[in-house]
Coordinates of C-alpha atoms and ligand atoms in Angstrom, one line a residue:
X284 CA 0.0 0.0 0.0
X285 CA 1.8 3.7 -1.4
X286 CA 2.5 5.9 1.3
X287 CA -0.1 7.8 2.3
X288 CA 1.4 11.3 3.5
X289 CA 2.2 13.9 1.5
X290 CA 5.1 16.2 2.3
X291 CA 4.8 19.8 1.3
X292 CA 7.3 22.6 1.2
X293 CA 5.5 26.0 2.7
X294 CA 7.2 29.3 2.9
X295 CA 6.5 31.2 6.4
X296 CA 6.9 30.4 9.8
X297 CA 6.3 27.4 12.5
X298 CA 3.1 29.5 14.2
X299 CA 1.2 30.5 10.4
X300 CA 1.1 26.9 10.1
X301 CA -2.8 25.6 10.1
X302 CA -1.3 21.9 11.0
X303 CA -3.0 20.7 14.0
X304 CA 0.7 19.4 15.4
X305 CA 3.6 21.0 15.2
X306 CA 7.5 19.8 15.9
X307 CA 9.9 22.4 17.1
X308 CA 13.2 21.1 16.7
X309 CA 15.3 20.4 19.6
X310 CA 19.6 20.6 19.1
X311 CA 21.7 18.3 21.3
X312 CA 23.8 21.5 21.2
X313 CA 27.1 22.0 23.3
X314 CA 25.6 22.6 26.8
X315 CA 22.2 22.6 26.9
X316 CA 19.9 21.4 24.1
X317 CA 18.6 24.0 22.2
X318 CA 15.9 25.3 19.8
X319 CA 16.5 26.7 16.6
X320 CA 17.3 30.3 16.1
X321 CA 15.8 32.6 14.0
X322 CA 15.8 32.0 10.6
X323 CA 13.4 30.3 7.9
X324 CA 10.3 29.4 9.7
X325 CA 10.8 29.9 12.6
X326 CA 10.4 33.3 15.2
X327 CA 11.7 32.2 18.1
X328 CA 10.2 35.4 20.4
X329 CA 6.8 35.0 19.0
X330 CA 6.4 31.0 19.0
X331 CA 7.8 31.8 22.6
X332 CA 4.8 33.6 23.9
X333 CA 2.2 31.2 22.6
X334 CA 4.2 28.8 24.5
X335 CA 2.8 27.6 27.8
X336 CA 6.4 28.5 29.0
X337 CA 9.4 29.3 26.4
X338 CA 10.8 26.5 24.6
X339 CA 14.1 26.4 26.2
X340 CA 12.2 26.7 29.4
X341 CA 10.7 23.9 28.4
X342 CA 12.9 21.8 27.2
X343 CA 14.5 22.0 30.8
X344 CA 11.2 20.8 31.9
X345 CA 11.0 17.7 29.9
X346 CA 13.8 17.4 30.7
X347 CA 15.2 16.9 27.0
X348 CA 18.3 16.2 26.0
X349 CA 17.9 16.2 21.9
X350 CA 18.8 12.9 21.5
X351 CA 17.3 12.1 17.4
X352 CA 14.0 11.0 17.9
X353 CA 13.1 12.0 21.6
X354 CA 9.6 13.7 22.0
X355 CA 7.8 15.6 24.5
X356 CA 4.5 16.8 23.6
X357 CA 1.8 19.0 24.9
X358 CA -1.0 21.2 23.9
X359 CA -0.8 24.7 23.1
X360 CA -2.7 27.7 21.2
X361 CA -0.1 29.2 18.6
X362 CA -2.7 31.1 17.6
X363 CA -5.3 29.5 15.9
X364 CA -6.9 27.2 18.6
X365 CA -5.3 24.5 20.2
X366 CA -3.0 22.3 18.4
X367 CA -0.6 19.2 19.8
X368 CA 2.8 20.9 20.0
X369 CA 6.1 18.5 19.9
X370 CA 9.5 19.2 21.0
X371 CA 11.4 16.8 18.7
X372 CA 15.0 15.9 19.1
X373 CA 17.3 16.5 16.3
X374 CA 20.4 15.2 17.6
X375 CA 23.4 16.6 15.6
X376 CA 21.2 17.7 12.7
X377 CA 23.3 14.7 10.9
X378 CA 21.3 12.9 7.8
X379 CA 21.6 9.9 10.4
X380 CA 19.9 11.9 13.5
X381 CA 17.4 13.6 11.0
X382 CA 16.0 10.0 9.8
X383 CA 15.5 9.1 13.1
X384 CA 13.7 12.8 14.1
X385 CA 11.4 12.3 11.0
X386 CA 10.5 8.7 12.1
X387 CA 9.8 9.6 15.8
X388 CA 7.6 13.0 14.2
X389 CA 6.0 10.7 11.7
X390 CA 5.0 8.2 14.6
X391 CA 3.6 10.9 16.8
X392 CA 1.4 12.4 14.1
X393 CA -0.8 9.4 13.9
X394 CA -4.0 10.4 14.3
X395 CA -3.4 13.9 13.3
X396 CA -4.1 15.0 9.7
X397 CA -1.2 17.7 9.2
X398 CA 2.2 17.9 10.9
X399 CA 4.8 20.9 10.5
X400 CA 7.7 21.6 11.5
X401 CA 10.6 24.2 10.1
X402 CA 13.6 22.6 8.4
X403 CA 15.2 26.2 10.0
X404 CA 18.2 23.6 10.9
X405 CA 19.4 22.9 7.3
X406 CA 19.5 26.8 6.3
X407 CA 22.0 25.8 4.3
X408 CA 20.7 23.2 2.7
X409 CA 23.0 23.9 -0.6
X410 CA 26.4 22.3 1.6
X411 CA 25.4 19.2 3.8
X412 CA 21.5 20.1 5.0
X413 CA 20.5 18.4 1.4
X414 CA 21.3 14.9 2.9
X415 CA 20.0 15.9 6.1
X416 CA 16.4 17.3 5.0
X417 CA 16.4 14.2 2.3
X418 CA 16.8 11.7 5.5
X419 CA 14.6 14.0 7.4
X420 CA 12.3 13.3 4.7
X421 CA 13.0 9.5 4.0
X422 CA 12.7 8.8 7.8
X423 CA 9.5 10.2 8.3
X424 CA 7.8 8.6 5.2
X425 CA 9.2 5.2 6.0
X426 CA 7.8 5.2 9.3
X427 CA 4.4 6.3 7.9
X428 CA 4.2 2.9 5.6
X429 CA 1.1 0.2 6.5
X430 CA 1.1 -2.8 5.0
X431 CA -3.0 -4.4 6.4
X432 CA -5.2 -6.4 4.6
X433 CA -7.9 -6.0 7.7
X434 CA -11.4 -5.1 7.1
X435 CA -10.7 -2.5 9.9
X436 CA -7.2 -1.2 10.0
X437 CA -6.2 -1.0 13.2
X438 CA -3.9 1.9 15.3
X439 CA -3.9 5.5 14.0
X440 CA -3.5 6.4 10.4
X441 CA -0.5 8.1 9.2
X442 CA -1.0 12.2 8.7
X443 CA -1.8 13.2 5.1
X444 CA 0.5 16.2 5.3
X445 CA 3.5 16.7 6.2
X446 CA 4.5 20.5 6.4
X447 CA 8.4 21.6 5.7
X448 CA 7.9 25.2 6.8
X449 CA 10.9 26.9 4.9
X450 CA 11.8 24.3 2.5
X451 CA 10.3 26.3 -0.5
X452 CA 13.6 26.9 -1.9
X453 CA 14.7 25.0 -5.5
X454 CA 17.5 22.9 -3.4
X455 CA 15.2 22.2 -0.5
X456 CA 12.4 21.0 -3.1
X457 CA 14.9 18.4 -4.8
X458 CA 16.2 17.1 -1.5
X459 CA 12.7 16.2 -0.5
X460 CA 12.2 14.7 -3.9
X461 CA 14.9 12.7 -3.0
X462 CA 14.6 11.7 0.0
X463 CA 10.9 10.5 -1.1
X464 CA 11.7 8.4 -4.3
X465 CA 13.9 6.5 -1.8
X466 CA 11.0 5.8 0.6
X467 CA 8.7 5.2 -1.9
X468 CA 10.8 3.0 -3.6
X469 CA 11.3 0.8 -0.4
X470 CA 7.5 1.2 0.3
X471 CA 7.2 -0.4 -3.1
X472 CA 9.4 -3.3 -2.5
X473 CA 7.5 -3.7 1.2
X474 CA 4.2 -4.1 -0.7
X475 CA 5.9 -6.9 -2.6
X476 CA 7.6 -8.9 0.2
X477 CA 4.2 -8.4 2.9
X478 CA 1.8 -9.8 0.0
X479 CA 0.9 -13.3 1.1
X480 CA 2.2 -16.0 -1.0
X481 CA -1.3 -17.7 -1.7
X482 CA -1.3 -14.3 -4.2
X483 CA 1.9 -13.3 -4.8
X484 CA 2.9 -16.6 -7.0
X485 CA 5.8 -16.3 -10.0
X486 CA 3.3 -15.2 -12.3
X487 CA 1.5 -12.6 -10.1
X488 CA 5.4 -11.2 -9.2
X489 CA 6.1 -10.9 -13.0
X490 CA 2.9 -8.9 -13.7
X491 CA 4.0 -6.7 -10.9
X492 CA 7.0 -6.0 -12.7
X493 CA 5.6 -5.2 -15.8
X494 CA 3.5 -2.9 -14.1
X495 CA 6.0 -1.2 -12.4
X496 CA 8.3 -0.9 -15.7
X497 CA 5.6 0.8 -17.8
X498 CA 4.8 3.3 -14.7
X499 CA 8.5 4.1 -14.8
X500 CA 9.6 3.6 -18.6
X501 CA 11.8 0.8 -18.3
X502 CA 11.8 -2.5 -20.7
X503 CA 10.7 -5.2 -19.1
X504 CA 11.1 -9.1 -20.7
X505 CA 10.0 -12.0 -19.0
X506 CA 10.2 -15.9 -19.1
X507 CA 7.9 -18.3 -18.6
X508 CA 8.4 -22.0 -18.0
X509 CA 8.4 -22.9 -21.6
X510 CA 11.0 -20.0 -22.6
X511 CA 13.4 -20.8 -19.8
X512 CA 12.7 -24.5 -20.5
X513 CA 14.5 -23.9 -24.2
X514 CA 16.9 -21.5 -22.8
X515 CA 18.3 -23.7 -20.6
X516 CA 17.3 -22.4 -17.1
X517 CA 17.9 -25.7 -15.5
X518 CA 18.1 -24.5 -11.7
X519 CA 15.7 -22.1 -11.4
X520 CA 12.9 -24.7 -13.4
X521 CA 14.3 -27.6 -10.9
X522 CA 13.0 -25.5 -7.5
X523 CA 10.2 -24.6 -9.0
X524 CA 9.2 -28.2 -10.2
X525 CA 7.5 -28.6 -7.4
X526 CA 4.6 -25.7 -7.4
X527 CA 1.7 -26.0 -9.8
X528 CA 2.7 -22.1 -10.1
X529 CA 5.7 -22.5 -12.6
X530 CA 8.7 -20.2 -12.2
X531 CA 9.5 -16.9 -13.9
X532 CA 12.5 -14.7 -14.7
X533 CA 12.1 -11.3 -15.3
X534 CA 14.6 -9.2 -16.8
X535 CA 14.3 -5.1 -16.7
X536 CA 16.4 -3.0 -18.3
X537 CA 17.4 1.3 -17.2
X538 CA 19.3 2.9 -20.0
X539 CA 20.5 6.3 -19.3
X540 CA 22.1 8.5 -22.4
X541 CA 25.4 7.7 -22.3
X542 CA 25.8 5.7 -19.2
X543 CA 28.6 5.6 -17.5
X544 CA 28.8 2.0 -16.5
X545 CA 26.4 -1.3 -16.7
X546 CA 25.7 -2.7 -13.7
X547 CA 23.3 -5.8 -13.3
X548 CA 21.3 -6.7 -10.0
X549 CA 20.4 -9.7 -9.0
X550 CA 17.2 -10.4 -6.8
X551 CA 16.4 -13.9 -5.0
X552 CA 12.8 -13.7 -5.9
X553 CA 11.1 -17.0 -3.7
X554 CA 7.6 -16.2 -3.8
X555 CA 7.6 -19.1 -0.8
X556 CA 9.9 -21.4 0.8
X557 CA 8.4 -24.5 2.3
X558 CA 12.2 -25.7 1.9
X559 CA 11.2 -28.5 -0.6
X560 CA 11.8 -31.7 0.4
X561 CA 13.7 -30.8 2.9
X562 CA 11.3 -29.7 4.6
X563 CA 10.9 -26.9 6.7
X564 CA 9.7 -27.0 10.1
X565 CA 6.7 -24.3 10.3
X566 CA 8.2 -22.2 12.7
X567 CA 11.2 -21.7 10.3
X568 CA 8.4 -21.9 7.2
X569 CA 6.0 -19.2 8.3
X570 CA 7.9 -16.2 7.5
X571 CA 9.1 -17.3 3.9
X572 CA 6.5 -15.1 2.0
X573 CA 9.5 -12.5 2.5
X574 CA 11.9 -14.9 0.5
X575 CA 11.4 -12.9 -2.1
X576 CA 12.4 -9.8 -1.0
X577 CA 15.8 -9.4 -2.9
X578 CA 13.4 -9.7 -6.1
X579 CA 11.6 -7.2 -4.3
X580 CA 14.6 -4.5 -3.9
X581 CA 15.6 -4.8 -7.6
X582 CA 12.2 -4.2 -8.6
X583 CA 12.1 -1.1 -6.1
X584 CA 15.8 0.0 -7.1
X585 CA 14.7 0.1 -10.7
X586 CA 11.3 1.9 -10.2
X587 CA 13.7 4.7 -8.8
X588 CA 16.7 5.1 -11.1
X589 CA 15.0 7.5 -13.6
X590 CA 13.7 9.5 -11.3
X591 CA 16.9 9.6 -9.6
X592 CA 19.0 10.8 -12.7
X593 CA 21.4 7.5 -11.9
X594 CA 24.1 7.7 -14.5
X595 CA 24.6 4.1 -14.7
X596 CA 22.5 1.3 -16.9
X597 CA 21.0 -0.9 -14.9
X598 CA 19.3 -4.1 -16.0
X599 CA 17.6 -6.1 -13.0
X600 CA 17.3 -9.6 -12.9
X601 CA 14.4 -11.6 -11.0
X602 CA 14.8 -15.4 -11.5
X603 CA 11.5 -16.3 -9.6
X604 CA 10.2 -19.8 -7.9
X605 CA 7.9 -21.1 -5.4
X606 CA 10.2 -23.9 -3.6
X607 CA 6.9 -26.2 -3.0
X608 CA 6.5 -29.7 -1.3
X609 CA 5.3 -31.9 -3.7
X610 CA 5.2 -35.5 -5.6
X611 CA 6.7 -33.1 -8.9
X612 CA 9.5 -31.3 -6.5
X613 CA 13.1 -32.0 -7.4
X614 CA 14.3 -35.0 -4.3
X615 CA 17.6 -34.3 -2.6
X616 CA 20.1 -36.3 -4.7
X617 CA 18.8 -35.1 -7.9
X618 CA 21.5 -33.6 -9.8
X619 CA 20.2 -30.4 -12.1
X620 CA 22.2 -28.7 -15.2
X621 CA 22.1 -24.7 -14.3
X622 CA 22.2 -22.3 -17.6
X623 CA 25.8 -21.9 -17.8
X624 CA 26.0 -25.8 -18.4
X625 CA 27.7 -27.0 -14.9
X626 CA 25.9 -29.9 -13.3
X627 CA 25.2 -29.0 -9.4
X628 CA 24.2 -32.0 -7.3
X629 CA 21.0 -31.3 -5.0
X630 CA 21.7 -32.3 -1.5
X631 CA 19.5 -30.0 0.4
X632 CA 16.1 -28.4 -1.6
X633 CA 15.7 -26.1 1.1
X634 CA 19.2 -24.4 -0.3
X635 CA 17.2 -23.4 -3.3
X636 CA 17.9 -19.4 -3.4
X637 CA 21.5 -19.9 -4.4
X638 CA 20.2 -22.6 -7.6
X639 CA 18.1 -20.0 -8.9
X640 CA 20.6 -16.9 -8.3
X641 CA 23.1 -19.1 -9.9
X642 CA 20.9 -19.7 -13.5
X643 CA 20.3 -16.1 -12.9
X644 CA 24.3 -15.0 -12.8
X645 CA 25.3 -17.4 -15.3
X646 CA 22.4 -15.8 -17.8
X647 CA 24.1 -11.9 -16.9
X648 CA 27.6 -13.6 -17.4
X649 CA 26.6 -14.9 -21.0
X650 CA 24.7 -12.2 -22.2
X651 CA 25.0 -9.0 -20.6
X652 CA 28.9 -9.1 -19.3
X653 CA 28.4 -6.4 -17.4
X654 CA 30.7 -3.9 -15.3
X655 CA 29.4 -5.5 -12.2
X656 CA 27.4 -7.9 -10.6
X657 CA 25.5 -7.2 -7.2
X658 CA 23.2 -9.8 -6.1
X659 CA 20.7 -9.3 -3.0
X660 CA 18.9 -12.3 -1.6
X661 CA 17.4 -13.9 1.8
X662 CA 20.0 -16.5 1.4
X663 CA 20.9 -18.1 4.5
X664 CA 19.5 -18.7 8.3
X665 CA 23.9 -18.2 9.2
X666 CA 24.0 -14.6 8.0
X667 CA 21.0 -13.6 10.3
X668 CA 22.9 -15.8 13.4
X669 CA 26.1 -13.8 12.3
X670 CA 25.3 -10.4 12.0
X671 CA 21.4 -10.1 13.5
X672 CA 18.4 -7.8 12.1
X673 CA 20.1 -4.7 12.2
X674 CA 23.1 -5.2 9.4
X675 CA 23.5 -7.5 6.3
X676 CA 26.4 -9.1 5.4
X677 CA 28.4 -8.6 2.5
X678 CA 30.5 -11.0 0.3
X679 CA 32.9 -9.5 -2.3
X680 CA 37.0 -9.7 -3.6
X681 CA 36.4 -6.5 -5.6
X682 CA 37.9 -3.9 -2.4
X683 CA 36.5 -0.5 -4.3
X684 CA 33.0 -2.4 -4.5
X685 CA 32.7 -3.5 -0.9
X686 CA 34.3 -0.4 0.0
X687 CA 31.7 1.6 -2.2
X688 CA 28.8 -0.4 -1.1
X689 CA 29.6 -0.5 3.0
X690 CA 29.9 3.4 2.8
X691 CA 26.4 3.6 0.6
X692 CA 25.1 1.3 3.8
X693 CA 26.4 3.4 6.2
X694 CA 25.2 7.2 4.6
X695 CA 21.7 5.0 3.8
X696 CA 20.9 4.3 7.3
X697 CA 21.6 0.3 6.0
X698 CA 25.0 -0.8 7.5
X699 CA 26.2 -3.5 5.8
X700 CA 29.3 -5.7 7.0
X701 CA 31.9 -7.7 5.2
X702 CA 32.3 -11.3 6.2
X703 CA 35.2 -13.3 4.2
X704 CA 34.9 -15.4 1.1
X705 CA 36.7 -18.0 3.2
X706 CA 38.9 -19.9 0.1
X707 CA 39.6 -23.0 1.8
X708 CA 35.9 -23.8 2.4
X709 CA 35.6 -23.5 -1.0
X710 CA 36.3 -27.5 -1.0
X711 CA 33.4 -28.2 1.1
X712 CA 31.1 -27.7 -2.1
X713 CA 32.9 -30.3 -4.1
X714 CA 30.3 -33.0 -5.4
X715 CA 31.0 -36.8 -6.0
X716 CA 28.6 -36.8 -8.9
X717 CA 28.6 -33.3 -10.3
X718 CA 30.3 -29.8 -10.5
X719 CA 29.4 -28.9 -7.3
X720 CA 26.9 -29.3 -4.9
X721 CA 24.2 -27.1 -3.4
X722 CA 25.6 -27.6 0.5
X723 CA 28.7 -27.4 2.2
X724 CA 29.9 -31.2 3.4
X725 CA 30.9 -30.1 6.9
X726 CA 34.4 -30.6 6.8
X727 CA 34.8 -26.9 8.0
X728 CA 31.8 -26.2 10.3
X729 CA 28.9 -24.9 9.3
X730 CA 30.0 -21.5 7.8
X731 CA 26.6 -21.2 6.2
X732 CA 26.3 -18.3 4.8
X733 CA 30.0 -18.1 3.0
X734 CA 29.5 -21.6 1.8
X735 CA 26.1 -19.9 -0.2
X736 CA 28.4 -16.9 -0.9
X737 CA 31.2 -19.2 -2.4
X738 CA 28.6 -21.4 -4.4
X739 CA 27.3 -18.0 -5.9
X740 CA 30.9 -16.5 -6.9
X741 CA 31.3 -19.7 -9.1
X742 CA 28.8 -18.4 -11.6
X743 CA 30.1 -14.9 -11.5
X744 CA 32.5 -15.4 -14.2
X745 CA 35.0 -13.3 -12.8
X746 CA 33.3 -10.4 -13.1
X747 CA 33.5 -7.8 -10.2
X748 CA 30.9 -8.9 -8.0
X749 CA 29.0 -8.5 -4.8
X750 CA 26.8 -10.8 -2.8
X751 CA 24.3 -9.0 0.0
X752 CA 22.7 -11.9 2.2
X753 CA 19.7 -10.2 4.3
X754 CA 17.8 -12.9 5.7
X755 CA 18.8 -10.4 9.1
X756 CA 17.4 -7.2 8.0
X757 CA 15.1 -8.3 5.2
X758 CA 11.9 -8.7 8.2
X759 CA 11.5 -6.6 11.0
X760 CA 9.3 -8.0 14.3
X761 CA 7.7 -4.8 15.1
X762 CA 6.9 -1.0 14.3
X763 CA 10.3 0.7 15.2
X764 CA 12.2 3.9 13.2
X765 CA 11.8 4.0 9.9
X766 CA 11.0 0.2 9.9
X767 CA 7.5 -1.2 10.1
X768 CA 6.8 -5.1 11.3
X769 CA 7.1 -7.0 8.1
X770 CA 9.1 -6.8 5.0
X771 CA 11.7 -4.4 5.1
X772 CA 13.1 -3.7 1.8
X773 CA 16.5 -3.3 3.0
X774 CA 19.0 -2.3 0.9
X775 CA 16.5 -0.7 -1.6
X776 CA 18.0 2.9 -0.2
X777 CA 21.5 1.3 -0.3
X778 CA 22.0 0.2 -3.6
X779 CA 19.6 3.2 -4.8
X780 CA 22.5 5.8 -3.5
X781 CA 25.6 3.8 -4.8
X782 CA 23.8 3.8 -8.3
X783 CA 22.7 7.6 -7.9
X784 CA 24.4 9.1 -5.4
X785 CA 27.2 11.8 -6.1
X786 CA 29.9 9.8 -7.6
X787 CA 28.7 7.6 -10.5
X788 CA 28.7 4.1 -9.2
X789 CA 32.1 4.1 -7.6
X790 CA 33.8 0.8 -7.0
X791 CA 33.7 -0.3 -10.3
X792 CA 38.0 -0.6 -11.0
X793 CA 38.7 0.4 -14.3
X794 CA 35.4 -0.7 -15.6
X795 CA 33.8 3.1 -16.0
X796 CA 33.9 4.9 -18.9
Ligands
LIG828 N1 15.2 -18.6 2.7 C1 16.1 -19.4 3.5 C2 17.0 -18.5 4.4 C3 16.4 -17.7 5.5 C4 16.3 -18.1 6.8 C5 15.9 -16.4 5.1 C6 15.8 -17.3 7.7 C7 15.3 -15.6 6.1 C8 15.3 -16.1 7.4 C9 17.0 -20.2 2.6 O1 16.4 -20.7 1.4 C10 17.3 -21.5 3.4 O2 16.5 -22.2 3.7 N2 18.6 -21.6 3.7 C11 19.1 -22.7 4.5 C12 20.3 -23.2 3.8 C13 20.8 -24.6 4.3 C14 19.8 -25.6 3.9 C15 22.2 -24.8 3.8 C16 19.4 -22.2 5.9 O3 19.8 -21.1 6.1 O4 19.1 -22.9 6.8
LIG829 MN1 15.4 -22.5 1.6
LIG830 ZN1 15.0 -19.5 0.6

């Protein structure tokens, strides 16, 4: 479901505003926390005497200390009637401590129908406040997502406004743009992943796609079983043998004028993981309607690239499956021939994401040889044991990648950390029957997910290349910051800023033009 709340950019100051709440900002400051200073939208003297005390006095009451995010809120007449007035931490007034503001704000105008507050903070939003009132932005949309299929949807509903009182310069207005084609590009992929699966099969995902290329001009091809049967998509048609909904891949393509580099993304797109064969237990099986969610990201990264002005060609691949139990699903044992013509012996059917990412990598390899490969998928149980919800893990040899993909994590508000591509473990995947097989044979632990990471990197070609596992962050267990119980989208804002932010796609060696 598309964010609901609007934000507008209004010219004048905090008290005009006819919102019925309104945020003053609060600094964590040197001392003492403090409240803006004159400036765009706000009049610090006059906001003072409709206050029930002045904000600083205030603030001392609440005892704030402007940490990003904290709230104190009370009601007050600014002048026309009484309106809910919030003293909203800022922190630092760092694009990190502004996401977090904007989330808290967003949170506490539920129920209300039009929040304001000044951006008088980022004056100069021309040299560092962009970021900042883009996060601002990005944080508070995010947090206003709902995802309910209930006849009644419960809690309060999201504001339909959102006033920036002062941001009604040309900068300020493509900062907010900014900051929301990255939310609404992550409310996008959320939509995706938090459909239930008994809708959201292969075909349904591929329609989705096509839907959203036309909406944002992009070519969109797709594959159904009989194509990818005579093409030679042997993995992907293997884990989805199972499911009387037959897989799909789904290639889009974003072509800038003269692009500086071609990049291709890779999404795990498991519409639902019952583990095959291999059964799942349901505890493990309830969630897997998000399996899909790296499908989901590409689909959401590529909805926002135009709009973004990314300098970099970007075709997105979806190789999509439901991994069902079933008298037609592919037994462990089988051995399956993936597209780039190795054989891959099938020990474990619940290891199916890295089968069809592999048909998926060895199609971009053959045909597309692109500057780089970055792959995104709920790969592995180990990654989310490793690192937790709060940071994926990243695989790569290419340094400048990794190093250009951490630091995208890190400005994104999506940290990202890299976990080794272990060569001796490499060993572990060696098959008696075939050229490899799906699951590591224990002679070095369990290292789950760099055994998935190392299966991938076989079908990379060579090619610079990236592996994001986010089985961690991919699902969220409640409302919190900018996330929202269910499907995250994570690394939708990530991978949106490496392929759009400032530098053109950096990482890339000597692969840009
Ligand atoms: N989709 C799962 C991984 C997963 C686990 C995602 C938890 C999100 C949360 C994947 O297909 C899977 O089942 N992986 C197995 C691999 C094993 C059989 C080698 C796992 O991690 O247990
Ligand atoms: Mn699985
Ligand atoms: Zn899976």
């Amino acid at each position: 479901m598309p964010i609901a709340t609007e934000i507008r950019p209004v010219p004048g100051t905090l008290i005009d505003s006819a919102a019925d709440l309104v945020a003053i900002p609060v600094v964590r400051g040197g001392e003492a926390p403090t409240v803006p200073a004159a400036g765009a939208g706000v009049e610090p003297a006059e906001l003072d005497a409709r206050l029930p005390a002045s904000a600083a006095e205030l603030v001392g009451h609440y005892e704030l200390a402007g940490k990003p995010g904290e709230i104190a809120q009370f009601p007050a007449d600014l002048g026309a009637g009484l309106v809910r007035v919030v003293l909203l931490g800022v922190g630092d007034a760092a694009p990190a401590d502004l996401r977090a503001a904007g989330a808290a704000l967003a949170r506490a105008a539920k129920g209300h129908t039009t929040a304001a507050t000044t951006v008088a903070l980022l004056e100069a939003v021309a040299d560092g406040g962009a970021d900042a009132l883009a996060a601002f932005v990005e944080g508070a949309l995010l947090a206003s997502y709902r995802f309910s299929l209930a006849s009644n949807t419960k809690g309060a509903a999201p504001p339909e406004n959102l006033e920036l009182v002062g941001a009604d310069s040309e900068d300020a207005a493509s900062a907010v743009g900014r900051g929301e084609a990255l939310a609404r590009a992550t409310a996008l992929a959320r939509d995706l992943i938090n459909t239930p699966s008994a809708e959201k099969d292969p075909a349904w995902l591929a329609a989705r796609a096509g839907v959203v290329a036309a909406k944002s001009g992009l070519h969109v091809e797709v594959w159904d079983e009989h194509r990818l049967q005579r093409d030679g998509f042997g993995a992907l048609l293997a884990v989805g043998a199972g499911s009387d909904r037959p897989p799909r891949l789904v290639r889009v393509d974003y072509r800038p004028k003269n692009p500086a580099a071609h990049i291709v993304l890779v999404g795990k797109g498991i519409t639902f993981d019952t583990g095959g064969l291999s059964l799942k237990p349901n505890d493990n099986m309830k969630l897997m309607k998000t399996d899909m969610s790296g499908a989901a990201v590409v689909l959401g990264v590529m909805s926002a690239l135009a709009g973004l002005g990314s300098p970099v060609a970007v075709t997105g691949l979806l190789p999509v499956a439901e991994n069902a139990f079933s008298g037609s699903a592919q037994r462990p044992g089988d051995v399956i021939t993936a597209y780039d013509g190795r054989t891959i012996e099938v020990l474990n059917t619940d290891a199916e994401g890295r089968l069809v990412m592999a048909d998926a990598l060895g199609y971009a390899v053959a045909e597309l040889a692109p500057d780089a490969l970055v792959d995104v998928a709920t790969l592995t149980g180990a990654a989310k044991v490793a690192l937790g919800t709060g940071t994926g893990a990243l695989f790569s040899d290419d340094e400048a990648l990794a190093a250009a993909l951490s630091e995208a994590g890190q400005e994104s508000g999506e940290p990202v950390w890299r976990l080794p591509l272990t060569g001796e473990y490499r060993d572990a995947l060696d098959s008696q029957v075939a050229d490899l097989a799906n699951i590591g044979n224990g002679d070095y632990g369990r290292p789950g997910a760099a055994e998935a990471a190392l299966f991938l990197r076989e079908f990379t070609g060579g090619l610079p290349w990236a592996h994001l596992d986010i089985a961690g962050p991919g699902r969220s267990a409640s409302d919190e910051g900018v996330l929202t119980k269910g499907g995250t989208g994570f690394s939708t804002r990530l991978l949106l800023r490496w392929l759009s932010g400032g530098e053109p796609a950096a990482g890339l060696g000597g692969g840009v033009a």
